Coordinates of C-alpha atoms in Angstrom, one line a residue:
M1155 CA -3.8 21.6 -12.2
Q1156 CA -0.7 23.4 -13.5
A1157 CA 2.6 24.6 -12.4
A1158 CA 2.0 27.6 -10.4
L1159 CA 5.3 29.2 -11.4
P1160 CA 7.1 29.3 -14.8
V1161 CA 9.9 26.9 -15.6
W1162 CA 12.9 27.9 -13.5
G1163 CA 16.2 29.0 -13.9
F1164 CA 19.2 30.8 -15.2
R1165 CA 19.6 30.4 -19.0
Q1166 CA 21.3 27.1 -20.0
D1167 CA 24.2 29.1 -21.6
H1168 CA 25.1 30.5 -18.2
E1169 CA 27.4 28.5 -16.0
A1170 CA 25.0 28.6 -13.1
G1171 CA 22.2 27.4 -15.3
R1172 CA 24.2 24.4 -16.6
W1173 CA 25.3 23.5 -13.0
L1174 CA 21.7 23.6 -11.7
A1175 CA 20.4 21.6 -14.7
A1176 CA 23.1 18.9 -14.0
L1177 CA 22.2 18.9 -10.3
T1178 CA 18.5 18.4 -11.2
R1179 CA 19.3 15.5 -13.5
W1180 CA 21.5 13.9 -10.8
I1181 CA 18.8 14.2 -8.2
E1182 CA 16.2 12.7 -10.6
Y1183 CA 18.5 9.8 -11.3
L1184 CA 19.2 9.2 -7.6
S1185 CA 15.4 9.4 -6.8
A1186 CA 14.7 6.9 -9.6
A1187 CA 17.5 4.5 -8.2
V1188 CA 16.0 4.8 -4.7
L1189 CA 12.6 4.0 -6.0
A1190 CA 14.0 0.9 -7.8
A1191 CA 15.9 -0.1 -4.6
D1192 CA 12.7 0.3 -2.5
V1193 CA 10.8 -2.0 -4.9
V1194 CA 13.6 -4.6 -4.6
V1195 CA 13.6 -4.4 -0.8
V1196 CA 9.9 -4.8 -0.4
F1197 CA 9.5 -7.5 -3.1
M1198 CA 12.4 -9.6 -1.7
S1199 CA 11.1 -9.3 1.9
V1200 CA 7.7 -10.6 0.8
L1201 CA 9.4 -13.4 -1.1
W1202 CA 11.4 -14.3 1.9
R1203 CA 8.4 -14.3 4.2
Y1204 CA 5.9 -16.2 2.1
V1205 CA 8.2 -18.5 0.1
L1206 CA 11.2 -19.1 2.3
H1207 CA 9.2 -18.5 5.6
D1208 CA 12.1 -16.4 6.8
P1209 CA 10.9 -12.8 7.6
V1210 CA 13.5 -10.0 7.0
D1211 CA 13.3 -7.9 10.2
W1212 CA 15.1 -4.9 8.8
A1213 CA 13.2 -4.6 5.5
E1214 CA 10.4 -2.3 6.6
E1215 CA 12.9 0.1 8.4
V1216 CA 15.1 0.3 5.3
A1217 CA 12.1 0.7 3.0
R1218 CA 10.9 3.7 5.1
A1219 CA 14.3 5.3 5.1
L1220 CA 14.5 5.0 1.3
M1221 CA 11.0 6.4 1.0
L1222 CA 12.1 9.6 2.8
V1223 CA 14.9 10.0 0.2
L1224 CA 12.3 9.5 -2.5
V1225 CA 9.9 12.1 -1.0
F1226 CA 12.3 15.0 -0.4
F1227 CA 14.7 14.4 -3.3
G1228 CA 11.8 13.9 -5.6
A1229 CA 10.1 17.0 -4.3
A1230 CA 13.3 19.0 -4.9
S1231 CA 13.6 17.8 -8.5
V1232 CA 9.9 18.7 -9.1
L1233 CA 10.5 22.2 -7.7
A1234 CA 13.5 22.6 -10.0
R1235 CA 11.2 22.1 -12.9
S1236 CA 8.3 24.0 -11.4
Q1237 CA 6.0 21.1 -11.7
H1238 CA 4.5 21.2 -8.2
V1239 CA 0.7 21.6 -8.5
G1240 CA -1.0 24.8 -7.6
V1241 CA -3.8 27.1 -8.7
D1242 CA -3.1 30.6 -10.0
L1243 CA -6.7 31.5 -10.8
F1244 CA -7.1 33.7 -7.8
R1245 CA -3.9 35.7 -8.6
Q1246 CA -5.1 36.2 -12.2
W1247 CA -8.2 38.1 -10.9
L1248 CA -5.9 40.9 -9.8
P1249 CA -4.6 43.7 -12.1
A1250 CA -2.1 42.5 -14.7
R1251 CA 0.5 45.1 -13.6
W1252 CA 0.7 43.4 -10.2
Q1253 CA 1.3 39.9 -11.6
P1254 CA 5.2 40.0 -11.8
A1255 CA 5.5 41.2 -8.2
L1256 CA 3.0 38.7 -6.9
M1257 CA 4.7 35.9 -8.7
Q1258 CA 8.0 37.0 -7.2
A1259 CA 6.4 37.0 -3.8
A1260 CA 5.3 33.4 -4.4
H1261 CA 8.9 32.5 -5.1
W1262 CA 10.1 34.0 -1.9
I1263 CA 7.4 32.1 0.1
I1264 CA 8.7 28.9 -1.4
G1265 CA 12.2 29.9 -0.6
A1266 CA 11.3 30.7 3.0
V1267 CA 9.6 27.4 3.5
S1268 CA 12.4 25.4 2.0
A1269 CA 15.1 27.3 4.0
S1270 CA 13.1 27.0 7.3
L1271 CA 12.6 23.3 6.7
S1272 CA 16.3 22.9 6.0
L1273 CA 17.3 24.7 9.2
S1274 CA 14.7 22.8 11.2
S1275 CA 15.9 19.5 9.9
M1276 CA 19.5 20.3 10.7
L1277 CA 18.5 21.0 14.3
L1278 CA 16.6 17.7 14.3
L1279 CA 19.6 15.9 12.9
V1280 CA 21.7 17.2 15.8
D1281 CA 19.1 16.3 18.3
T1282 CA 18.7 12.7 17.0
W1283 CA 22.4 12.0 16.3
T1284 CA 22.9 9.5 19.2
Q1285 CA 19.4 7.9 18.9
T1286 CA 18.7 4.6 17.3
T1287 CA 15.6 2.9 15.9
P1288 CA 14.0 -0.2 17.5
I1289 CA 16.2 -2.5 15.3
G1290 CA 19.4 -0.6 16.1
L1291 CA 19.7 1.7 13.0
P1292 CA 20.8 5.2 13.7
Q1293 CA 17.9 7.6 13.8
W1294 CA 19.8 10.2 11.7
L1295 CA 19.3 7.9 8.7
Y1296 CA 15.7 9.1 8.6
V1297 CA 16.5 12.8 9.2
F1298 CA 19.4 13.0 6.7
P1299 CA 17.2 12.8 3.6
V1300 CA 15.0 15.6 4.9
A1301 CA 18.0 17.8 5.6
I1302 CA 19.7 17.3 2.2
G1303 CA 16.4 17.3 0.2
S1304 CA 15.3 20.5 1.8
F1305 CA 18.7 22.1 1.2
F1306 CA 18.3 21.3 -2.5
M1307 CA 14.8 22.7 -2.4
T1308 CA 16.2 25.9 -1.0
L1309 CA 18.8 26.1 -3.7
F1310 CA 16.3 25.7 -6.5
A1311 CA 13.8 28.1 -4.8
L1312 CA 16.5 30.8 -4.6
A1313 CA 17.4 30.1 -8.2
N1314 CA 13.8 30.7 -9.2
A1315 CA 13.5 33.8 -7.0
L1316 CA 16.7 35.5 -8.2
N1317 CA 15.9 34.8 -11.9
G1318 CA 13.7 37.9 -12.4
P1319 CA 14.1 41.6 -13.1
R1320 CA 16.4 42.9 -10.5
R1321 CA 14.1 45.7 -9.5
I1322 CA 11.2 43.4 -8.8
V1323 CA 13.4 40.8 -7.1
V1324 CA 14.8 43.3 -4.7
A1325 CA 11.5 45.2 -4.1
S1326 CA 9.5 42.0 -3.5
L1327 CA 12.1 40.6 -1.1
A1328 CA 12.2 43.8 0.8
A1329 CA 8.4 43.9 1.0
C1330 CA 8.1 40.3 2.2
A1331 CA 10.9 40.8 4.7
A1332 CA 9.5 44.0 6.0
L1333 CA 6.0 42.5 6.4
G1334 CA 7.5 39.6 8.4
V1335 CA 9.6 41.8 10.6
V1336 CA 6.6 44.1 11.3
V1337 CA 4.3 41.2 12.3
F1338 CA 6.8 39.5 14.6
A1339 CA 8.1 42.7 16.1
W1340 CA 4.5 43.7 16.9
N1341 CA 3.9 40.4 18.6
A1342 CA 7.1 40.7 20.6
L1343 CA 6.7 44.3 21.6
V1344 CA 2.9 44.4 22.2
P1345 CA 2.1 40.9 23.4
A1346 CA -1.2 42.0 24.8
H1347 CA -2.4 42.8 21.3
A1348 CA -0.4 40.2 19.4
V1349 CA -1.8 38.8 16.2
P1350 CA -3.3 35.4 17.2
R1351 CA -1.4 32.3 16.0
G1352 CA -4.5 30.9 14.4
V1353 CA -5.1 34.1 12.5
L1354 CA -1.5 34.0 11.2
L1355 CA -2.0 30.5 10.1
G1356 CA -5.2 31.4 8.2
I1357 CA -3.6 34.5 6.6
G1358 CA -0.6 32.4 5.6
F1359 CA -2.8 29.7 4.1
F1360 CA -5.2 31.9 2.1
G1361 CA -2.5 34.5 1.2
A1362 CA -0.1 31.9 -0.3
L1363 CA -3.0 30.1 -2.0
G1364 CA -4.1 33.4 -3.6
L1365 CA -0.6 34.1 -4.8
G1366 CA -0.5 30.8 -6.7
V1367 CA 2.0 29.1 -4.4
P1368 CA 2.0 25.3 -5.1
I1369 CA -0.4 23.4 -2.7
G1370 CA 2.4 21.6 -0.8
F1371 CA 4.1 24.9 0.0
V1372 CA 0.9 26.6 0.9
L1373 CA 0.3 24.0 3.6
A1374 CA 3.9 24.1 4.8
F1375 CA 3.9 27.9 4.9
A1376 CA 0.8 28.1 7.0
A1377 CA 2.2 25.6 9.4
L1378 CA 5.6 27.4 9.5
L1379 CA 4.0 30.7 10.5
Y1380 CA 2.3 28.9 13.4
F1381 CA 5.5 27.3 14.5
L1382 CA 7.4 30.6 14.4
S1383 CA 4.7 32.4 16.4
E1384 CA 4.5 29.8 19.1
P1385 CA 7.5 30.2 21.5
S1386 CA 6.8 26.9 23.2
L1387 CA 7.4 24.9 20.0
P1388 CA 11.1 24.4 19.1
L1389 CA 11.7 24.9 15.4
L1390 CA 13.0 21.3 15.0
V1391 CA 9.4 20.1 15.7
Y1392 CA 8.5 21.6 12.3
S1393 CA 10.7 19.2 10.3
Q1394 CA 9.8 16.4 12.7
Q1395 CA 6.1 16.8 11.8
V1396 CA 6.8 17.1 8.0
M1397 CA 8.9 14.0 8.2
A1398 CA 6.3 12.1 10.2
G1399 CA 3.8 12.7 7.5
S1400 CA 5.7 10.6 5.0
D1401 CA 7.5 8.1 7.3
H1402 CA 4.9 5.3 7.1
F1403 CA 5.3 1.9 5.4
V1404 CA 1.7 1.9 4.1
L1405 CA 2.4 5.1 2.1
L1406 CA 4.9 3.2 0.0
A1407 CA 1.9 1.8 -1.9
I1408 CA 1.5 5.2 -3.5
P1409 CA 4.8 5.4 -5.5
F1410 CA 4.6 1.7 -6.3
F1411 CA 1.1 1.8 -7.8
V1412 CA 2.0 5.0 -9.7
L1413 CA 5.1 3.2 -11.1
A1414 CA 3.0 0.1 -12.0
G1415 CA 0.5 2.3 -13.9
I1416 CA 3.2 4.2 -15.8
L1417 CA 5.0 0.9 -16.7
M1418 CA 1.7 -0.4 -18.0
E1419 CA 1.2 2.7 -20.1
C1420 CA 4.8 2.7 -21.5
N1421 CA 5.1 -0.9 -22.4
G1422 CA 2.1 -0.9 -24.6
M1423 CA -0.6 -2.6 -22.5
S1424 CA -2.8 0.4 -22.2
S1425 CA -2.8 1.3 -25.9
R1426 CA -3.5 -2.3 -26.9
L1427 CA -6.5 -2.6 -24.6
I1428 CA -8.0 0.7 -25.7
E1429 CA -7.6 -0.2 -29.4
L1430 CA -9.2 -3.6 -28.7
L1431 CA -12.2 -1.9 -27.0
L1432 CA -12.5 0.5 -30.0
R1433 CA -12.5 -2.4 -32.4
I1434 CA -15.3 -4.1 -30.4
F1435 CA -17.5 -1.2 -29.2
G1436 CA -16.6 1.7 -31.5
R1437 CA -19.7 1.4 -33.7
V1438 CA -22.1 1.4 -30.7
R1439 CA -24.0 4.7 -30.1
G1440 CA -21.7 6.7 -27.7
G1441 CA -19.1 4.1 -28.2
L1442 CA -16.1 6.4 -27.8
G1443 CA -17.5 7.7 -24.5
L1444 CA -18.2 4.1 -23.3
I1445 CA -14.6 3.2 -24.1
T1446 CA -13.3 6.2 -22.1
I1447 CA -15.3 5.1 -19.1
T1448 CA -14.2 1.5 -19.3
A1449 CA -10.6 2.3 -19.9
T1450 CA -10.3 4.8 -17.0
A1451 CA -12.0 2.3 -14.7
F1452 CA -9.6 -0.4 -15.8
F1453 CA -6.4 1.6 -15.5
S1454 CA -7.5 2.9 -12.1
G1455 CA -7.3 -0.7 -11.0
V1456 CA -3.5 -0.5 -11.6
S1457 CA -2.0 2.9 -11.1
G1458 CA -3.9 4.4 -8.2
S1459 CA -3.1 7.9 -9.5
K1460 CA -5.8 9.8 -11.3
L1461 CA -3.2 11.9 -13.2
A1462 CA -1.6 8.7 -14.5
D1463 CA -5.0 7.3 -15.5
I1464 CA -5.9 10.5 -17.4
A1465 CA -2.6 10.6 -19.1
A1466 CA -2.8 6.9 -20.2
V1467 CA -6.4 7.1 -21.4
G1468 CA -6.3 10.7 -22.7
G1469 CA -3.1 10.1 -24.6
I1470 CA -4.7 7.4 -26.7
V1471 CA -8.4 8.4 -26.8
M1472 CA -8.0 12.1 -27.6
P1473 CA -6.1 11.5 -30.9
A1474 CA -8.9 9.1 -31.8
V1475 CA -11.5 11.7 -30.9
R1476 CA -9.9 14.2 -33.3
R1477 CA -9.4 11.7 -36.1
T1478 CA -13.1 10.7 -35.9
R1479 CA -14.1 14.4 -35.9
Q1480 CA -15.7 14.3 -32.4
D1481 CA -15.8 17.3 -30.0
P1482 CA -12.6 17.3 -28.0
N1483 CA -14.1 19.5 -25.3
E1484 CA -16.9 17.0 -24.8
A1485 CA -14.4 14.2 -24.6
A1486 CA -12.2 16.0 -22.1
G1487 CA -15.1 16.8 -19.9
L1488 CA -16.1 13.2 -19.8
L1489 CA -12.6 12.1 -19.2
A1490 CA -12.4 14.3 -16.1
C1491 CA -15.6 12.9 -14.8
T1492 CA -14.5 9.4 -15.3
A1493 CA -11.6 10.2 -13.0
V1494 CA -14.2 11.2 -10.3
M1495 CA -16.0 7.9 -11.0
A1496 CA -12.7 6.0 -10.6
E1497 CA -11.7 7.7 -7.3
T1498 CA -12.8 4.6 -5.3
I1499 CA -11.5 1.9 -7.6
P1500 CA -8.6 0.2 -5.8
P1501 CA -5.8 0.9 -5.5
C1502 CA -6.7 4.6 -5.5
V1503 CA -4.1 6.8 -3.8
N1504 CA -6.7 8.8 -2.0
M1505 CA -8.4 5.7 -0.6
I1506 CA -5.0 4.7 0.8
I1507 CA -4.6 8.1 2.4
M1508 CA -8.1 8.1 3.8
G1509 CA -7.6 4.7 5.3
F1510 CA -4.3 5.7 6.8
V1511 CA -5.3 9.1 8.4
A1512 CA -8.7 8.0 9.6
N1513 CA -7.6 4.5 10.8
I1514 CA -10.0 2.7 8.5
S1515 CA -9.1 -0.7 7.0
I1516 CA -7.6 0.0 3.6
A1517 CA -8.6 -3.4 2.2
G1518 CA -12.2 -2.7 3.5
L1519 CA -12.2 0.7 1.8
F1520 CA -11.0 -0.8 -1.5
M1521 CA -13.9 -3.2 -1.5
A1522 CA -16.4 -0.6 -0.3
G1523 CA -15.5 1.6 -3.3
L1524 CA -16.1 -0.9 -6.0
V1525 CA -19.9 -1.0 -6.2
P1526 CA -20.2 2.9 -5.9
A1527 CA -17.7 3.2 -8.7
A1528 CA -19.8 0.7 -10.8
V1529 CA -23.0 2.7 -10.1
M1530 CA -21.3 6.0 -11.2
A1531 CA -19.9 4.3 -14.3
L1532 CA -23.3 3.0 -15.2
S1533 CA -24.9 6.4 -14.7
L1534 CA -22.3 8.0 -16.9
A1535 CA -22.7 5.3 -19.5
V1536 CA -26.4 5.8 -19.7
L1537 CA -25.9 9.6 -20.3
V1538 CA -23.2 8.9 -22.9
V1539 CA -25.4 6.6 -24.9
I1540 CA -28.2 9.2 -24.8
V1541 CA -26.1 12.2 -25.9
G1542 CA -23.3 10.4 -27.9
G1543 CA -23.0 9.5 -31.5
K1544 CA -21.5 6.7 -33.6
I1545 CA -18.0 6.7 -35.1
N1546 CA -16.1 4.7 -37.6
P1547 CA -13.5 2.8 -35.6
D1548 CA -11.4 2.4 -38.8
E1549 CA -10.7 6.2 -38.6
A1550 CA -9.6 6.1 -35.0
F1551 CA -6.0 4.8 -35.5
E1552 CA -3.4 5.6 -38.1
H1553 CA -2.1 2.0 -37.9
R1554 CA -4.1 -1.1 -37.0
T1555 CA -2.4 -3.5 -34.6
P1556 CA -2.8 -7.2 -35.4
L1557 CA -5.7 -8.7 -33.4
L1558 CA -3.5 -11.3 -31.7
K1559 CA -1.3 -8.6 -30.2
L1560 CA -4.3 -6.7 -29.0
L1561 CA -5.7 -9.8 -27.3
G1562 CA -2.3 -10.6 -25.8
G1563 CA -2.0 -7.1 -24.4
A1564 CA -5.5 -7.1 -22.9
L1565 CA -4.9 -10.5 -21.3
V1566 CA -1.6 -9.4 -19.7
A1567 CA -3.3 -6.3 -18.3
V1568 CA -6.4 -8.2 -17.0
V1569 CA -4.2 -10.6 -15.2
M1570 CA -2.4 -7.7 -13.5
V1571 CA -5.6 -6.1 -12.3
A1572 CA -6.9 -9.5 -11.1
M1573 CA -3.6 -10.1 -9.2
I1574 CA -3.9 -6.7 -7.4
G1575 CA -7.6 -7.3 -6.5
K1576 CA -7.0 -10.8 -5.3
G1577 CA -3.9 -9.8 -3.3
V1578 CA -5.8 -7.1 -1.5
T1579 CA -9.1 -8.9 -0.8
A1580 CA -7.5 -12.3 0.2
G1581 CA -5.5 -10.6 2.9
V1582 CA -2.3 -12.5 2.0
A1583 CA -0.3 -9.3 1.7
T1584 CA -0.6 -5.6 2.6
S1585 CA -1.4 -3.0 -0.1
T1586 CA 2.3 -2.0 -0.1
E1587 CA 3.4 -5.6 -0.7
V1588 CA 0.8 -6.1 -3.5
S1589 CA 1.9 -2.9 -5.2
A1590 CA 5.5 -4.2 -5.2
F1591 CA 4.4 -7.4 -6.9
A1592 CA 2.4 -5.3 -9.4
V1593 CA 5.6 -3.3 -10.3
V1594 CA 7.6 -6.5 -10.8
Y1595 CA 4.8 -8.1 -12.9
A1596 CA 4.4 -5.0 -15.1
L1597 CA 8.2 -4.8 -15.5
I1598 CA 9.0 -8.4 -16.3
V1599 CA 5.8 -9.8 -17.9
G1600 CA 5.0 -6.6 -19.8
S1601 CA 8.6 -6.2 -21.1
L1602 CA 8.8 -9.9 -22.1
A1603 CA 5.4 -9.9 -23.8
F1604 CA 5.8 -6.6 -25.8
R1605 CA 9.4 -5.7 -25.8
E1606 CA 8.7 -2.0 -26.3
L1607 CA 10.6 -0.7 -23.3
S1608 CA 14.3 0.0 -23.9
V1609 CA 16.8 0.5 -21.0
A1610 CA 16.7 4.2 -21.7
D1611 CA 12.9 4.2 -21.7
L1612 CA 12.9 2.3 -18.4
G1613 CA 15.1 4.9 -16.8
R1614 CA 12.7 7.6 -17.9
V1615 CA 9.8 5.7 -16.5
F1616 CA 11.5 5.4 -13.1
V1617 CA 12.4 9.1 -13.2
R1618 CA 8.9 10.2 -14.0
S1619 CA 7.4 7.9 -11.4
A1620 CA 9.8 9.1 -8.7
S1621 CA 9.0 12.8 -9.5
M1622 CA 5.2 12.2 -9.4
A1623 CA 5.5 10.2 -6.2
G1624 CA 7.7 12.8 -4.6
S1625 CA 5.2 15.6 -5.4
I1626 CA 2.2 13.6 -4.1
L1627 CA 3.9 12.5 -0.9
F1628 CA 5.4 16.0 -0.2
I1629 CA 1.8 17.3 -0.1
V1630 CA 0.9 14.6 2.3
A1631 CA 3.9 15.5 4.5
A1632 CA 3.1 19.2 4.4
A1633 CA -0.6 18.6 5.2
T1634 CA 0.5 16.6 8.3
S1635 CA 2.4 19.5 9.7
L1636 CA -0.6 21.8 9.2
S1637 CA -2.9 19.2 10.8
F1638 CA -0.5 19.2 13.8
A1639 CA -0.8 23.0 14.1
L1640 CA -4.6 22.9 13.8
T1641 CA -4.7 20.3 16.5
I1642 CA -2.7 22.4 18.9
E1643 CA -5.0 25.3 18.1
Q1644 CA -7.9 23.0 18.9
I1645 CA -9.6 23.8 15.6
P1646 CA -10.6 20.1 15.1
Q1647 CA -12.3 20.1 18.5
Q1648 CA -14.3 23.2 17.7
V1649 CA -15.3 21.9 14.3
S1650 CA -16.2 18.6 15.9
T1651 CA -18.4 20.3 18.5
T1652 CA -20.2 22.2 15.7
M1653 CA -20.7 19.2 13.5
I1654 CA -21.9 17.0 16.4
A1655 CA -24.5 19.7 17.4
F1656 CA -25.6 19.9 13.7
A1657 CA -25.9 16.2 13.5
H1658 CA -28.0 15.9 16.7
Q1659 CA -30.3 18.6 15.4
Y1660 CA -30.7 17.5 11.8
G1661 CA -29.7 13.8 11.8
S1662 CA -27.0 11.7 10.4
V1663 CA -28.1 12.1 6.7
M1664 CA -27.8 15.8 6.9
F1665 CA -24.4 15.4 8.6
M1666 CA -23.3 13.3 5.7
L1667 CA -24.5 15.8 3.1
L1668 CA -22.8 18.7 5.0
S1669 CA -19.6 16.6 5.1
V1670 CA -19.9 16.0 1.3
L1671 CA -20.3 19.7 0.7
M1672 CA -17.2 20.4 2.8
M1673 CA -15.1 17.9 0.9
V1674 CA -16.3 19.2 -2.5
V1675 CA -15.3 22.7 -1.6
F1676 CA -12.0 21.8 0.0
G1677 CA -11.3 19.2 -2.7
A1678 CA -11.5 22.1 -5.2
V1679 CA -9.5 24.6 -3.3
L1680 CA -6.8 22.2 -2.1
E1681 CA -5.6 19.0 -3.7
G1682 CA -7.2 15.7 -2.7
A1683 CA -4.7 14.5 -0.1
P1684 CA -4.7 17.6 2.1
A1685 CA -8.5 17.7 2.3
L1686 CA -8.6 14.1 3.4
I1687 CA -5.7 14.4 5.8
I1688 CA -7.3 17.4 7.6
F1689 CA -10.9 16.4 7.6
G1690 CA -10.7 12.5 7.4
P1691 CA -9.6 12.0 11.0
L1692 CA -11.8 14.8 12.2
L1693 CA -15.1 13.7 10.7
T1694 CA -14.8 9.9 10.7
P1695 CA -15.1 9.5 14.5
I1696 CA -18.2 11.8 14.5
A1697 CA -19.7 9.6 11.7
A1698 CA -19.0 6.5 13.9
Q1699 CA -20.8 8.1 16.9
L1700 CA -23.8 8.6 14.6
G1701 CA -23.9 5.0 13.6
I1702 CA -22.5 5.6 10.1
N1703 CA -20.2 2.8 9.1
P1704 CA -16.6 4.1 8.5
L1705 CA -16.2 2.2 5.2
H1706 CA -19.4 3.9 3.9
F1707 CA -18.4 7.3 5.2
G1708 CA -14.8 7.0 3.9
T1709 CA -16.0 6.0 0.4
V1710 CA -18.4 8.9 0.2
M1711 CA -15.8 11.4 1.4
V1712 CA -13.3 10.3 -1.3
I1713 CA -15.9 10.6 -4.0
A1714 CA -16.9 14.0 -2.8
M1715 CA -13.3 15.1 -2.7
G1716 CA -12.8 13.9 -6.3
L1717 CA -15.9 15.8 -7.4
G1718 CA -14.4 19.0 -6.1
L1719 CA -11.0 18.2 -7.5
F1720 CA -12.2 17.9 -11.1
A1721 CA -15.0 20.5 -11.0
P1722 CA -14.8 23.9 -12.7
P1723 CA -13.7 26.6 -12.3
I1724 CA -10.8 25.9 -9.9
G1725 CA -10.6 22.1 -9.6
L1726 CA -6.9 21.3 -9.9
G1727 CA -7.7 17.9 -11.6
L1728 CA -9.6 19.7 -14.4
F1729 CA -6.6 21.9 -15.1
A1730 CA -4.5 18.7 -15.4
T1731 CA -7.1 17.1 -17.7
C1732 CA -7.1 20.1 -20.0
A1733 CA -3.3 20.3 -20.1
I1734 CA -3.1 16.6 -21.1
T1735 CA -5.9 16.8 -23.7
G1736 CA -4.9 20.1 -25.2
T1737 CA -8.1 21.9 -24.3
Q1738 CA -9.2 24.9 -22.3
V1739 CA -11.1 24.9 -19.0
K1740 CA -13.5 27.6 -20.2
D1741 CA -14.4 25.4 -23.3
V1742 CA -14.6 22.1 -21.4
A1743 CA -16.8 23.5 -18.5
R1744 CA -20.1 23.8 -20.4
P1745 CA -20.2 20.3 -21.9
M1746 CA -18.9 18.9 -18.7
V1747 CA -21.8 20.2 -16.6
K1748 CA -24.3 17.4 -17.5
Y1749 CA -21.8 14.7 -16.5
L1750 CA -21.1 16.5 -13.2
A1751 CA -24.8 16.7 -12.5
V1752 CA -25.2 13.0 -13.0
L1753 CA -22.3 12.3 -10.7
L1754 CA -23.6 14.6 -8.0
L1755 CA -27.1 13.0 -8.2
T1756 CA -25.4 9.6 -7.9
L1757 CA -23.4 10.7 -5.0
V1758 CA -26.5 11.8 -3.1
V1759 CA -28.0 8.3 -3.8
L1760 CA -24.9 6.7 -2.5
V1761 CA -25.2 8.8 0.7
L1762 CA -28.8 7.8 1.2
V1763 CA -28.3 4.1 0.4
P1764 CA -25.3 2.7 2.4
A1765 CA -25.9 -0.7 1.0
F1766 CA -24.1 0.3 -2.2
S1767 CA -20.9 0.8 -0.2
M1768 CA -21.4 -2.0 2.4
W1769 CA -22.6 -4.9 0.3
L1770 CA -19.3 -6.2 -0.9
P1771 CA -17.4 -5.7 2.4
N1772 CA -20.2 -7.5 4.2
R1773 CA -20.0 -10.4 1.8
L1774 CA -16.3 -10.7 2.2
G1775 CA -16.4 -10.2 6.0
L1776 CA -14.3 -7.0 6.0

């Protein structure tokens, strides 16, 4: 995973560059403040409900409105810094002399999506101006963040697009505009031979993906072409669907768990735990690999974001790898595979998304994923012991932390994971409410215990968390708009008919294996969330018809998606891992193959033996 486009902008010594940089910082600070306010609203509403027995009726509505600000303002700030994820591998296969023009075309696509979303949200704002929510709040409160955020996105997209050689800027704009005019003029003048809407959607999707456009904008662009070519759909429906994709209280768990994980990393809990594990297990054969597996599994029980887990573990383990003269490519390959292993450890973001879009119990999915994750961890651990070597733990760290501090840090972190697990399984609170408690715990207890987080550091943590959450949730929102277009085009029904016929002919096991293959492929091409949003609600009902338990099916789908996400040569997660660890995909791919093979074999076993997924939910009555 990497930024599809270079860092934006006019040079900082230009007035426009300074103005845009200041605007970006202002948006980041506002997003961070909104994230903090959302945590306070949810935490206080839970406190009022369970302690004072006085529910706050307006809390959920306000929290959702704040989340929309976080999503679209956060997405704008990430666009300003060109940090939206995308894959530019396909574009790099083309001749080098084409690259500047293709990159410029990608800029114009982002600008077109942002401007269209801004126009559509303005139309929606006018349409909803006199409407109110069920508790009496004006409906425009929910549309306003989309309108303003998309306006900022348009501004930053244009800044990127105009910041190139004038000849290429003008030529690429003229070419893109001419292509658009030709297509839509042809459809208007020769309706009998018009380019079908579904074909336009497909061309937009694969064309933008090939140009290296960030994934969120690829999805939004494909949906936009469909909306523009369908005269029966008002343009305001476009922004309405994008907004609907992120306007759900349950999705607030994503930014909250991301924030909790980053707080845990920054206040010293993660580094203390990993150093303690190195002290204890470092001299065991394959000890460094075992510690990587254990640490990733542990941090996945807090952050929910695989990128945050990789950053936390990789930032500490990789320096130790180099100091002990181990192979960094081997370590990076294992780290990426541990992220696949941890995909189903609660509170995984993709498990939340799968439960949300496929109408599966999120608490049930959390529990269903634990034993499969343990099986994959054990499989990786056996391989690590076989191929790994011993190290001298004394060489792993430049400075040794006193043992009492290490034990204290580990205890605080273990209590946090236990609190999250107990809160989810006991049913006393929703995943969103539990995530708010996790943030408060990491903030207060972690800060009091270690005192390593200054006010300035805390501000940077909230800014980083808001940006990461904005980029994740914008992909979810864009994928929802594409899913809506696919539904109108009846693509899900056609796929469903084909899959049902396949299942009836070859059986439920073959259906599961084909579904796994689909998720691996689309998990690699897309990012995890879009693959789940598009195929989760499509395949889960078919699985239920075939007698496959939705918890088992959802768990397997999330693991398969993760396998594609981190697999070479185009898995976005692998690009992110290499960027964090300072390695190259081409160097990591070869040593990584053996770990991927073990995970694939384990995944097949999990498909064939549903008891691994269903044992814990059955014991807990979920």
